[in-house]
Amino acid sequence: MTHHAPHEQEIRAAAAHFGRRRFLTATGAAAALAFATNLPAAGAAYAAEADARKITENPFTLGVASGDPQPGSVVLWTRLAPRPYEPGSGMPNARVTVRWEVAYDEHFKRLAGQGRADAHPEFNHSVHIEPTGLAPDRVYYYRFRAGSWISPVGRTRTAPARSARLSALKLAAVSCQAYHDGYFTAYQHLAEEDLDVVFHLGDYLYEYPVSAAGGVRNYTDRTLPAVFNRETVTLEDYRLRYALYKSDPDLQAAHAAHPFIVTWDDHEVENNYASDISEDRLPPAEFLVRRAAAYRAYWENQPLRRPQRPQGADARLYRRLPYGQLAQFDILDTRQYRSDQAYGDGWHVPGPQSLDPGRTLTGAAQERWLIDGWQQSSARWNVLPQQVTFSERRNATGAGYQLSMDAWDGYAASRDRVLAGAESAGVDNLVVLTGDVHVHYAFDIKKDFKDPGSRTAGVEFVTTSIASGKDGADKPANWDTYLAANPHLKFYNGRRGYLTVTLDQDTARADYRTVSAVTTPGAPVRTAASFVTEAGDPGLKSA
């Protein structure tokens, strides 16, 4: 979708005042101007070309990734970074030719496609390949070459044909991977799972400083550079932070094993931002420069298609991916278009502000797109991968309970409109996938949360974090209170891990996977609980 970024003039105005801003550099201002328009920036097509044969260090330090599978295509990603922890990643300020190959076998004896692409300095030498003509619903292997260097091999899988009647589909959901809070051990186990696709539901990185010892990772064998020990604000900051995260071997293993479908939450920019409103109440034009930098670095470092490429401070991340007749995935963005949090954010007793029907979590256009898409859906399961807790979550029994103003509870009318839209579209089998809260939850979604006996409209599977929150506990301190206050809450666990969901014609089965620790590496994985919901009869039962 090509359009002029709505915020382009504001970014330009903000960039004009950068001389007075201490915390944003002139380089950041120049970058903001450059990417407020279509990219690569003017002159990129004529930029000098560097000879890939002169790259003397391995440029594939950040691994490979694939994503957004379609029946005949999948995005292939890598980024050239011989020295990933330095500004510029050790690459020349010139474009470099990268060759790519897709094969039917991991030894690349039978190729399904190959080609060349330019890795532009404007895109931090990332490449996003969209090979076409692949067969639906099959495994492929891919790799890249730059000069004499060959990347690790990635394994991916295309989506089934639109008309395909699949017997089953297995996905995983992950979120919240604060590097400084622990090792990405859960990804090591995820890489070994037999999956069709992985959904990343947000907080791929965190903006907070990371110490020389990697926070609680407490490295003794390495010292991280000081560039990480500050909050991310500029484009360079965000790019470097992705380099830190993507250098993690467990994260690389998960990306190399499975295609990812990604969406962001707040920490990819800044904690709990809402649209153009920052946590620290910066002038919106100034915050939008930061948001533009963050969105830009996100796209550069994820396996996303061209329509998702940002234009300035705006990016169309919500999108629809069908998997045959079995599932339709409507991936949401609940950050970019939301109204400001009611009552100044945090937990509050619901009231006129949080109940105001004019407030929205999705924005009107995305809400309309979602409900229209449900009207057209013929899928057995309609799955909603999104960021923040959808079901009501009271923090106390009796009157005077509080709700999170950052989650759908703070946007009750927005949730009501979405549920009414699902009902009017005849969506019988609604599955919401959620991240954000660093715990595993399983919810029955009620038509009216005030009435436990009201119709169950669907189920919500909330995945815990990969690392955020450190080791956690099986039963957090508020475990008894939450289960008593929320009768529709069927499971609650506070360890780290991920979620797998198996869909077939009759049931959706969720397996809640947990690791015992992330502050030390190598913990084993176990299944803490399993639930099923039956097609045509929504509601969770222990499996």
PDB file of N, CA, C and O in Angstrom, residues 356-385:
ATOM      1  N   ASP A 356     -15.640   4.783  27.617  1.00  0.00           N
ATOM      2  CA  ASP A 356     -16.041   5.734  26.569  1.00  0.00           C
ATOM      3  C   ASP A 356     -16.097   5.032  25.203  1.00  0.00           C
ATOM      4  O   ASP A 356     -15.084   4.514  24.730  1.00  0.00           O
ATOM      5  N   PRO A 357     -17.287   5.008  24.554  1.00  0.00           N
ATOM      6  CA  PRO A 357     -17.404   4.298  23.275  1.00  0.00           C
ATOM      7  C   PRO A 357     -16.580   4.923  22.146  1.00  0.00           C
ATOM      8  O   PRO A 357     -16.346   4.286  21.120  1.00  0.00           O
ATOM      9  N   GLY A 358     -16.106   6.146  22.342  1.00  0.00           N
ATOM     10  CA  GLY A 358     -15.293   6.795  21.316  1.00  0.00           C
ATOM     11  C   GLY A 358     -13.844   6.321  21.310  1.00  0.00           C
ATOM     12  O   GLY A 358     -13.083   6.631  20.390  1.00  0.00           O
ATOM     13  N   ARG A 359     -13.462   5.570  22.346  1.00  0.00           N
ATOM     14  CA  ARG A 359     -12.058   5.136  22.437  1.00  0.00           C
ATOM     15  C   ARG A 359     -11.829   3.867  21.629  1.00  0.00           C
ATOM     16  O   ARG A 359     -12.719   3.046  21.471  1.00  0.00           O
ATOM     17  N   THR A 360     -10.606   3.716  21.114  1.00  0.00           N
ATOM     18  CA  THR A 360     -10.309   2.575  20.254  1.00  0.00           C
ATOM     19  C   THR A 360      -8.916   2.029  20.553  1.00  0.00           C
ATOM     20  O   THR A 360      -8.008   2.790  20.886  1.00  0.00           O
ATOM     21  N   LEU A 361      -8.779   0.726  20.435  1.00  0.00           N
ATOM     22  CA  LEU A 361      -7.464   0.101  20.550  1.00  0.00           C
ATOM     23  C   LEU A 361      -6.854  -0.148  19.171  1.00  0.00           C
ATOM     24  O   LEU A 361      -5.642  -0.188  19.019  1.00  0.00           O
ATOM     25  N   THR A 362      -7.722  -0.305  18.173  1.00  0.00           N
ATOM     26  CA  THR A 362      -7.257  -0.688  16.836  1.00  0.00           C
ATOM     27  C   THR A 362      -7.275   0.456  15.834  1.00  0.00           C
ATOM     28  O   THR A 362      -6.656   0.337  14.775  1.00  0.00           O
ATOM     29  N   GLY A 363      -7.993   1.550  16.150  1.00  0.00           N
ATOM     30  CA  GLY A 363      -8.287   2.540  15.118  1.00  0.00           C
ATOM     31  C   GLY A 363      -9.464   2.063  14.277  1.00  0.00           C
ATOM     32  O   GLY A 363      -9.689   0.852  14.123  1.00  0.00           O
ATOM     33  N   ALA A 364     -10.217   2.999  13.720  1.00  0.00           N
ATOM     34  CA  ALA A 364     -11.439   2.648  12.990  1.00  0.00           C
ATOM     35  C   ALA A 364     -11.145   1.826  11.736  1.00  0.00           C
ATOM     36  O   ALA A 364     -11.867   0.877  11.423  1.00  0.00           O
ATOM     37  N   ALA A 365     -10.089   2.181  10.996  1.00  0.00           N
ATOM     38  CA  ALA A 365      -9.816   1.495   9.723  1.00  0.00           C
ATOM     39  C   ALA A 365      -9.460   0.030   9.950  1.00  0.00           C
ATOM     40  O   ALA A 365      -9.952  -0.864   9.241  1.00  0.00           O
ATOM     41  N   GLN A 366      -8.618  -0.243  10.956  1.00  0.00           N
ATOM     42  CA  GLN A 366      -8.214  -1.631  11.229  1.00  0.00           C
ATOM     43  C   GLN A 366      -9.403  -2.440  11.757  1.00  0.00           C
ATOM     44  O   GLN A 366      -9.569  -3.607  11.400  1.00  0.00           O
ATOM     45  N   GLU A 367     -10.226  -1.813  12.585  1.00  0.00           N
ATOM     46  CA  GLU A 367     -11.412  -2.500  13.117  1.00  0.00           C
ATOM     47  C   GLU A 367     -12.349  -2.907  11.981  1.00  0.00           C
ATOM     48  O   GLU A 367     -12.846  -4.036  11.939  1.00  0.00           O
ATOM     49  N   ARG A 368     -12.559  -1.982  11.049  1.00  0.00           N
ATOM     50  CA  ARG A 368     -13.431  -2.264   9.900  1.00  0.00           C
ATOM     51  C   ARG A 368     -12.827  -3.374   9.035  1.00  0.00           C
ATOM     52  O   ARG A 368     -13.517  -4.289   8.588  1.00  0.00           O
ATOM     53  N   TRP A 369     -11.510  -3.299   8.812  1.00  0.00           N
ATOM     54  CA  TRP A 369     -10.797  -4.318   8.030  1.00  0.00           C
ATOM     55  C   TRP A 369     -10.959  -5.702   8.668  1.00  0.00           C
ATOM     56  O   TRP A 369     -11.190  -6.698   7.968  1.00  0.00           O
ATOM     57  N   LEU A 370     -10.843  -5.769   9.993  1.00  0.00           N
ATOM     58  CA  LEU A 370     -10.955  -7.039  10.702  1.00  0.00           C
ATOM     59  C   LEU A 370     -12.346  -7.633  10.536  1.00  0.00           C
ATOM     60  O   LEU A 370     -12.502  -8.808  10.156  1.00  0.00           O
ATOM     61  N   ILE A 371     -13.355  -6.832  10.802  1.00  0.00           N
ATOM     62  CA  ILE A 371     -14.738  -7.339  10.772  1.00  0.00           C
ATOM     63  C   ILE A 371     -15.158  -7.674   9.344  1.00  0.00           C
ATOM     64  O   ILE A 371     -15.809  -8.700   9.095  1.00  0.00           O
ATOM     65  N   ASP A 372     -14.747  -6.852   8.371  1.00  0.00           N
ATOM     66  CA  ASP A 372     -15.032  -7.167   6.960  1.00  0.00           C
ATOM     67  C   ASP A 372     -14.374  -8.485   6.562  1.00  0.00           C
ATOM     68  O   ASP A 372     -14.938  -9.282   5.812  1.00  0.00           O
ATOM     69  N   GLY A 373     -13.148  -8.697   7.068  1.00  0.00           N
ATOM     70  CA  GLY A 373     -12.435  -9.945   6.758  1.00  0.00           C
ATOM     71  C   GLY A 373     -13.133 -11.161   7.333  1.00  0.00           C
ATOM     72  O   GLY A 373     -13.138 -12.236   6.720  1.00  0.00           O
ATOM     73  N   TRP A 374     -13.718 -11.005   8.499  1.00  0.00           N
ATOM     74  CA  TRP A 374     -14.489 -12.105   9.081  1.00  0.00           C
ATOM     75  C   TRP A 374     -15.737 -12.389   8.260  1.00  0.00           C
ATOM     76  O   TRP A 374     -16.136 -13.549   8.096  1.00  0.00           O
ATOM     77  N   GLN A 375     -16.364 -11.343   7.756  1.00  0.00           N
ATOM     78  CA  GLN A 375     -17.566 -11.532   6.921  1.00  0.00           C
ATOM     79  C   GLN A 375     -17.242 -12.390   5.697  1.00  0.00           C
ATOM     80  O   GLN A 375     -18.072 -13.169   5.231  1.00  0.00           O
ATOM     81  N   GLN A 376     -16.018 -12.238   5.159  1.00  0.00           N
ATOM     82  CA  GLN A 376     -15.618 -12.970   3.956  1.00  0.00           C
ATOM     83  C   GLN A 376     -15.013 -14.338   4.271  1.00  0.00           C
ATOM     84  O   GLN A 376     -14.766 -15.125   3.363  1.00  0.00           O
ATOM     85  N   SER A 377     -14.747 -14.626   5.529  1.00  0.00           N
ATOM     86  CA  SER A 377     -13.988 -15.824   5.887  1.00  0.00           C
ATOM     87  C   SER A 377     -14.808 -17.106   5.728  1.00  0.00           C
ATOM     88  O   SER A 377     -15.964 -17.170   6.136  1.00  0.00           O
ATOM     89  N   SER A 378     -14.173 -18.114   5.150  1.00  0.00           N
ATOM     90  CA  SER A 378     -14.783 -19.452   5.104  1.00  0.00           C
ATOM     91  C   SER A 378     -13.940 -20.447   5.898  1.00  0.00           C
ATOM     92  O   SER A 378     -14.114 -21.659   5.782  1.00  0.00           O
ATOM     93  N   ALA A 379     -13.012 -19.920   6.703  1.00  0.00           N
ATOM     94  CA  ALA A 379     -12.086 -20.783   7.442  1.00  0.00           C
ATOM     95  C   ALA A 379     -12.782 -21.474   8.609  1.00  0.00           C
ATOM     96  O   ALA A 379     -13.715 -20.932   9.210  1.00  0.00           O
ATOM     97  N   ARG A 380     -12.293 -22.655   8.930  1.00  0.00           N
ATOM     98  CA  ARG A 380     -12.813 -23.379  10.089  1.00  0.00           C
ATOM     99  C   ARG A 380     -12.495 -22.612  11.381  1.00  0.00           C
ATOM    100  O   ARG A 380     -13.345 -22.491  12.266  1.00  0.00           O
ATOM    101  N   TRP A 381     -11.259 -22.115  11.491  1.00  0.00           N
ATOM    102  CA  TRP A 381     -10.824 -21.375  12.675  1.00  0.00           C
ATOM    103  C   TRP A 381     -10.414 -19.970  12.270  1.00  0.00           C
ATOM    104  O   TRP A 381      -9.629 -19.797  11.338  1.00  0.00           O
ATOM    105  N   ASN A 382     -10.947 -18.981  12.961  1.00  0.00           N
ATOM    106  CA  ASN A 382     -10.514 -17.601  12.767  1.00  0.00           C
ATOM    107  C   ASN A 382      -9.616 -17.222  13.943  1.00  0.00           C
ATOM    108  O   ASN A 382     -10.061 -17.152  15.090  1.00  0.00           O
ATOM    109  N   VAL A 383      -8.354 -17.021  13.635  1.00  0.00           N
ATOM    110  CA  VAL A 383      -7.324 -16.827  14.661  1.00  0.00           C
ATOM    111  C   VAL A 383      -6.857 -15.378  14.626  1.00  0.00           C
ATOM    112  O   VAL A 383      -6.577 -14.836  13.549  1.00  0.00           O
ATOM    113  N   LEU A 384      -6.780 -14.782  15.806  1.00  0.00           N
ATOM    114  CA  LEU A 384      -6.436 -13.368  15.942  1.00  0.00           C
ATOM    115  C   LEU A 384      -5.123 -13.232  16.708  1.00  0.00           C
ATOM    116  O   LEU A 384      -5.123 -13.127  17.934  1.00  0.00           O
ATOM    117  N   PRO A 385      -3.978 -13.243  16.021  1.00  0.00           N
ATOM    118  CA  PRO A 385      -2.707 -13.007  16.706  1.00  0.00           C
ATOM    119  C   PRO A 385      -2.567 -11.512  17.005  1.00  0.00           C
ATOM    120  O   PRO A 385      -2.625 -10.681  16.093  1.00  0.00           O
TER     121      PRO A 385
END
